[in-house]
Amino acid sequence: MDRRVQRLERRLKKEEAEGKSSKVDGDDVNPIGRSETTDGKFARLLAQDEDVLLSFVAKINKVYQETLRRPAPFVSFVICGMQSSGKSTIMERFLNAPLNIVQEGTGTRCPLDTTCIHDSSLKQPKCELSGEELEPSWAGTDLTTEEVFTAITEHNKQLGREDRFSTKPLTLVYRASNVQNMRFVDTPGIIANQGTGKDNREDIKSILRDTMKKPNSKLCVLVEPKEFSTNAIINFCDETFGGKGKWVDNAIILMTKFDKQLEDSRSGVKANKFFAEYHENNLFPYLTITPTLASEDLDAEVLFLKRQQLLESSPSYEEAKFNEWNEMHEKYRETDPNDPMLKSEVSSRLGFPVAANKMREVMLTDTATRLPEVLMSLRKELGNARDELVVLEGKKKFRDPSHLKLKIGNLLQDVCKRMADYLDGDLEAAVSLPHHMMDLEFELELEEDSEWMDQTLGNKATVEDEERWRNVIAAMLQKGTMPKHVCADKKFLGGKQFQRAKELLMAAMAEAFPDITKMKAYVASGAGYLQGGLQRENWERATLSIVKMTSFITVHPGINFLIKHVGTIFRKLFQVAMMDMKMRSVEAGRLLGICPGLENILSGHFDDMLWMLMQNAAEKTHVSMEPWYSTLDPNLPGFHPLEDEKDDDRELYEHKNGGYVKTPKKSELREQKLKEATGGWLSRMMPSFLASTVDEKKAKELLRERGKQKAELKKNFLPDNRTSMITDEETEKIILSAFHYVVALQEQIQTYLNFQINHYLYNEFKENLATFPRIVSDEDWTKLIQTDDTLDKAIQDVTLKIKEIKDSLGDVQKMQTQF
């Protein structure tokens, strides 16, 4: 908020507080609830240059109504009263023209929202009339008062023929040299007898409540010249606005047709007594008298002329009537000296001009107090208009495909940079976008909801295989067997999501490890017969088959699942980055707003790039896994072959040097040789690992030695002693050996797979991000360009709007300075 606005608001609040603290009980009670001290200050300020303020109000109202197409910011009066209480007559006295329907039997059947704009340059009034339900032929922007009178009359007659009241208002803008700058909403009259005609009470309540919800609205309640307790409009307002008297402080009270009460109030006692109950309830009505026609059942043209003549005579007629009433009081006091004078609350409120001046004072005071609000509103409108102009000019520039491609390319570069930041680690993004951080369950749902779930990824695993893999993960989450290091409940954004996905894969591979013992019945068939012409059962072939089958089950579906899982994470990151750019860059947000469908097009290209990456990663990773289980290697780290025969591993005693000593088992000898071959090499290599300088000769020597040792190392895979027909005991050996081998192999595969996924999926994705913005040059972006023949006119209109708002801002600031 501008500092000047803040200072003015503080000053007004201080004056308000001072006024409340200094207020004492007295005769002059303000009907709109403001303190006398504050009102007095404003009255003096307003009196200094009222014409300037009125001109200012007219100009600002016009900007709001004509340029901004919004209700005028300054106070408006909502006129309500019972049927035939004189609402339309009061409206016409403000307008100095008979524009609203007054014919008996028809009445006002819809709200008439009227704005009076003082324009001293006009010789004849100028009118604009519109309405949702108004016949189009009756609407217009340059109408005469006669045309408006006829249109409003016919519209209300049509509603009368339909026997209904409408909540849809007619909107009238009335410019003339003989009106004050004010706003009124005339509402349909409330029917006193609910058994007569259509009961429109609820409609009127709805109209009044909706109208009073609008800022700056005040009630102008028309009461009839009856006792307070019998005045139906007061009860109606209590019902409508939520309780007795709650509406009074925000209302001006006009007692219309007071000529009906003049004779009954000929003495001061009677007059004061009549108003006593009104005053006790904080109601201080302004008294008005307007002449009426003997008959209103006339043609519209004749009625208009008659009403015009009547309005012209109203001021003198009213003044004469109140003069007679005052003279009546004076004569009565001559005969009865004890008869009191009229109370000031009554005598100071005689005649329509007094009421009009009070309403004018309320309007002007409201104008002064509302300047900060109007100032802020205009600044907001100026910002919106400037934004609109940027969008329109952007649309005009984007008619050039080369300019569009350049801007979209820049946007994609920024988006890809943000994604790279997420993957590398971006604490700022995690803090600013906490609702976009994801836990494991959300990521899994994201993958299952994607169209990729049902798409085949490579030829090593089917969609059904992947579904079984998902079931394994779901069971882990349900049973609570998901390892804690997978961080299933923690929310991550970016690279940490990828890391968790890999840890999930490894955990699921362990969970998906098959029960190899179920293959026992099939081992003999896998051993075959006469392979290579040798009459010896091929246990190695059976073992290799077991290794292949188990490795395939635990590796390939997991690879597909991981790639799809990571793919959906990357896709979501693209959406997050697009949103992030909208928040960071106004230009990016405007670009996406100017080109409808652009975001979908870019997302489509990103999905295509990502799917190709996923296919490539799947193909290369699957292929790289096959060598691990296509052959068997007894020297596989972590694998220990079974012994040949139990008898071969017996403890023996040899006679040496006159005694017997125990010889080591064969298995112990093999382990010792293996330890010497590996451990000795490691001990000799350790100095090279810890060396502070480079010694490539020593390294080469040790590596050659290690290669020779591995080549000369003797190591069995399966026992050599076999029966001619495989026995159950031998089958158990094959199963057990295969089990040991697969466990050792899985550990090696997981280590190797970690490198494969990092390379083909993660690093390749980051490299693709660097080149992705170039796709903009391969697309026919002309289809994004919307042809709009009205664009130049729209730019011209908005430019004019900006100028008028800036001028109005200057006027408000000048007026604010004066106050």
Tab-separated table of N, CA, C and O in Angstrom, residues 552-602:
chain	number	residue	atom	x	y	z
A	552	PHE	N	16.411	-64.465	-14.669
A	552	PHE	CA	15.449	-63.781	-15.536
A	552	PHE	C	14.271	-63.265	-14.717
A	552	PHE	O	13.808	-62.131	-14.890
A	553	ILE	N	13.789	-64.115	-13.800
A	553	ILE	CA	12.617	-63.740	-13.003
A	553	ILE	C	12.920	-62.552	-12.096
A	553	ILE	O	12.074	-61.674	-11.903
A	554	THR	N	14.119	-62.525	-11.541
A	554	THR	CA	14.425	-61.491	-10.552
A	554	THR	C	15.043	-60.235	-11.145
A	554	THR	O	15.160	-59.231	-10.442
A	555	VAL	N	15.460	-60.258	-12.403
A	555	VAL	CA	16.170	-59.117	-12.965
A	555	VAL	C	15.328	-58.335	-13.972
A	555	VAL	O	15.077	-57.138	-13.798
A	556	HIS	N	14.878	-58.974	-15.043
A	556	HIS	CA	14.300	-58.236	-16.173
A	556	HIS	C	12.979	-57.532	-15.856
A	556	HIS	O	12.823	-56.356	-16.242
A	557	PRO	N	12.013	-58.159	-15.182
A	557	PRO	CA	10.807	-57.390	-14.836
A	557	PRO	C	11.134	-56.196	-13.948
A	557	PRO	O	10.511	-55.134	-14.063
A	558	GLY	N	12.121	-56.391	-13.051
A	558	GLY	CA	12.518	-55.283	-12.187
A	558	GLY	C	13.110	-54.126	-12.958
A	558	GLY	O	12.890	-52.953	-12.634
A	559	ILE	N	13.895	-54.446	-13.998
A	559	ILE	CA	14.469	-53.382	-14.826
A	559	ILE	C	13.355	-52.580	-15.497
A	559	ILE	O	13.363	-51.342	-15.497
A	560	ASN	N	12.385	-53.271	-16.085
A	560	ASN	CA	11.268	-52.580	-16.730
A	560	ASN	C	10.501	-51.718	-15.737
A	560	ASN	O	10.141	-50.564	-16.019
A	561	PHE	N	10.225	-52.304	-14.570
A	561	PHE	CA	9.469	-51.540	-13.568
A	561	PHE	C	10.241	-50.296	-13.151
A	561	PHE	O	9.680	-49.196	-13.062
A	562	LEU	N	11.532	-50.454	-12.884
A	562	LEU	CA	12.332	-49.302	-12.453
A	562	LEU	C	12.323	-48.206	-13.515
A	562	LEU	O	12.157	-47.022	-13.197
A	563	ILE	N	12.487	-48.590	-14.768
A	563	ILE	CA	12.536	-47.579	-15.833
A	563	ILE	C	11.193	-46.855	-15.951
A	563	ILE	O	11.152	-45.624	-16.100
A	564	LYS	N	10.089	-47.579	-15.857
A	564	LYS	CA	8.781	-46.924	-15.909
A	564	LYS	C	8.550	-46.060	-14.670
A	564	LYS	O	7.971	-44.966	-14.755
A	565	HIS	N	8.981	-46.577	-13.531
A	565	HIS	CA	8.855	-45.815	-12.288
A	565	HIS	C	9.621	-44.508	-12.378
A	565	HIS	O	9.088	-43.421	-12.086
A	566	VAL	N	10.865	-44.583	-12.797
A	566	VAL	CA	11.689	-43.380	-12.929
A	566	VAL	C	11.142	-42.465	-14.022
A	566	VAL	O	11.160	-41.234	-13.895
A	567	GLY	N	10.610	-43.066	-15.096
A	567	GLY	CA	10.039	-42.258	-16.175
A	567	GLY	C	8.896	-41.384	-15.695
A	567	GLY	O	8.799	-40.207	-16.064
A	568	THR	N	8.029	-41.946	-14.852
A	568	THR	CA	6.908	-41.138	-14.332
A	568	THR	C	7.411	-40.058	-13.384
A	568	THR	O	6.821	-38.969	-13.319
A	569	ILE	N	8.492	-40.338	-12.667
A	569	ILE	CA	9.089	-39.305	-11.808
A	569	ILE	C	9.616	-38.162	-12.667
A	569	ILE	O	9.369	-36.980	-12.393
A	570	PHE	N	10.333	-38.496	-13.735
A	570	PHE	CA	10.871	-37.460	-14.626
A	570	PHE	C	9.733	-36.665	-15.281
A	570	PHE	O	9.829	-35.442	-15.437
A	571	ARG	N	8.685	-37.366	-15.670
A	571	ARG	CA	7.548	-36.670	-16.298
A	571	ARG	C	6.929	-35.683	-15.308
A	571	ARG	O	6.599	-34.543	-15.661
A	572	LYS	N	6.767	-36.106	-14.066
A	572	LYS	CA	6.206	-35.214	-13.043
A	572	LYS	C	7.119	-34.025	-12.792
A	572	LYS	O	6.648	-32.896	-12.585
A	573	LEU	N	8.425	-34.246	-12.817
A	573	LEU	CA	9.360	-33.149	-12.624
A	573	LEU	C	9.225	-32.097	-13.720
A	573	LEU	O	9.411	-30.900	-13.475
A	574	PHE	N	8.893	-32.541	-14.936
A	574	PHE	CA	8.673	-31.581	-16.024
A	574	PHE	C	7.475	-30.690	-15.704
A	574	PHE	O	7.527	-29.464	-15.893
A	575	GLN	N	6.406	-31.289	-15.211
A	575	GLN	CA	5.232	-30.505	-14.840
A	575	GLN	C	5.547	-29.545	-13.702
A	575	GLN	O	5.102	-28.389	-13.700
A	576	VAL	N	6.320	-30.022	-12.724
A	576	VAL	CA	6.709	-29.167	-11.604
A	576	VAL	C	7.564	-28.001	-12.099
A	576	VAL	O	7.382	-26.851	-11.678
A	577	ALA	N	8.493	-28.289	-13.002
A	577	ALA	CA	9.364	-27.234	-13.528
A	577	ALA	C	8.570	-26.195	-14.313
A	577	ALA	O	8.860	-24.992	-14.239
A	578	MET	N	7.559	-26.633	-15.064
A	578	MET	CA	6.715	-25.680	-15.793
A	578	MET	C	5.988	-24.765	-14.809
A	578	MET	O	5.921	-23.540	-15.001
A	579	MET	N	5.452	-25.345	-13.758
A	579	MET	CA	4.767	-24.538	-12.757
A	579	MET	C	5.751	-23.623	-12.033
A	579	MET	O	5.440	-22.460	-11.733
A	580	ASP	N	6.932	-24.150	-11.761
A	580	ASP	CA	7.968	-23.364	-11.108
A	580	ASP	C	8.320	-22.142	-11.954
A	580	ASP	O	8.484	-21.027	-11.434
A	581	MET	N	8.416	-22.325	-13.259
A	581	MET	CA	8.758	-21.208	-14.137
A	581	MET	C	7.640	-20.177	-14.181
A	581	MET	O	7.899	-18.975	-14.293
A	582	LYS	N	6.407	-20.623	-14.114
A	582	LYS	CA	5.293	-19.665	-14.074
A	582	LYS	C	5.390	-18.784	-12.840
A	582	LYS	O	5.087	-17.590	-12.881
A	583	MET	N	5.801	-19.401	-11.722
A	583	MET	CA	5.930	-18.639	-10.482
A	583	MET	C	7.141	-17.710	-10.517
A	583	MET	O	7.102	-16.600	-9.994
A	584	ARG	N	8.220	-18.157	-11.139
A	584	ARG	CA	9.453	-17.389	-11.160
A	584	ARG	C	9.455	-16.303	-12.227
A	584	ARG	O	10.070	-15.256	-12.050
A	585	SER	N	8.801	-16.575	-13.339
A	585	SER	CA	8.897	-15.671	-14.486
A	585	SER	C	7.508	-15.253	-14.950
A	585	SER	O	6.707	-16.098	-15.346
A	586	VAL	N	7.242	-13.963	-14.871
A	586	VAL	CA	5.968	-13.440	-15.379
A	586	VAL	C	5.859	-13.689	-16.876
A	586	VAL	O	4.796	-14.030	-17.396
A	587	GLU	N	6.986	-13.544	-17.577
A	587	GLU	CA	6.990	-13.737	-19.028
A	587	GLU	C	6.613	-15.171	-19.389
A	587	GLU	O	5.858	-15.405	-20.333
A	588	ALA	N	7.120	-16.136	-18.608
A	588	ALA	CA	6.790	-17.534	-18.884
A	588	ALA	C	5.305	-17.790	-18.689
A	588	ALA	O	4.664	-18.465	-19.495
A	589	GLY	N	4.749	-17.236	-17.621
A	589	GLY	CA	3.312	-17.398	-17.390
A	589	GLY	C	2.488	-16.769	-18.488
A	589	GLY	O	1.486	-17.334	-18.920
A	590	ARG	N	2.900	-15.612	-18.955
A	590	ARG	CA	2.165	-14.947	-20.034
A	590	ARG	C	2.275	-15.726	-21.327
A	590	ARG	O	1.304	-15.840	-22.072
A	591	LEU	N	3.477	-16.256	-21.597
A	591	LEU	CA	3.678	-17.021	-22.826
A	591	LEU	C	2.737	-18.220	-22.865
A	591	LEU	O	2.094	-18.489	-23.885
A	592	LEU	N	2.640	-18.933	-21.756
A	592	LEU	CA	1.771	-20.101	-21.703
A	592	LEU	C	0.305	-19.697	-21.775
A	592	LEU	O	-0.537	-20.456	-22.254
A	593	GLY	N	-0.003	-18.477	-21.291
A	593	GLY	CA	-1.382	-18.001	-21.382
A	593	GLY	C	-1.744	-17.507	-22.764
A	593	GLY	O	-2.878	-17.630	-23.212
A	594	ILE	N	-0.760	-16.945	-23.461
A	594	ILE	CA	-1.009	-16.406	-24.796
A	594	ILE	C	-1.245	-17.522	-25.803
A	594	ILE	O	-2.047	-17.374	-26.728
A	595	CYS	N	-0.554	-18.617	-25.634
A	595	CYS	CA	-0.629	-19.729	-26.595
A	595	CYS	C	-1.384	-20.904	-25.979
A	595	CYS	O	-0.755	-21.786	-25.365
A	596	PRO	N	-2.699	-20.933	-26.075
A	596	PRO	CA	-3.456	-22.057	-25.517
A	596	PRO	C	-3.018	-23.376	-26.147
A	596	PRO	O	-2.843	-23.479	-27.348
A	597	GLY	N	-2.802	-24.349	-25.322
A	597	GLY	CA	-2.385	-25.652	-25.823
A	597	GLY	C	-0.889	-25.822	-25.894
A	597	GLY	O	-0.397	-26.926	-26.146
A	598	LEU	N	-0.128	-24.729	-25.674
A	598	LEU	CA	1.332	-24.824	-25.762
A	598	LEU	C	1.883	-25.804	-24.735
A	598	LEU	O	2.747	-26.631	-25.050
A	599	GLU	N	1.382	-25.714	-23.513
A	599	GLU	CA	1.903	-26.587	-22.459
A	599	GLU	C	1.657	-28.049	-22.796
A	599	GLU	O	2.519	-28.902	-22.555
A	600	ASN	N	0.498	-28.347	-23.364
A	600	ASN	CA	0.212	-29.732	-23.754
A	600	ASN	C	1.145	-30.201	-24.874
A	600	ASN	O	1.591	-31.351	-24.884
A	601	ILE	N	1.427	-29.302	-25.810
A	601	ILE	CA	2.331	-29.664	-26.912
A	601	ILE	C	3.726	-29.950	-26.383
A	601	ILE	O	4.354	-30.950	-26.743
A	602	LEU	N	4.217	-29.069	-25.520
A	602	LEU	CA	5.552	-29.270	-24.957
A	602	LEU	C	5.598	-30.540	-24.113
A	602	LEU	O	6.587	-31.286	-24.157
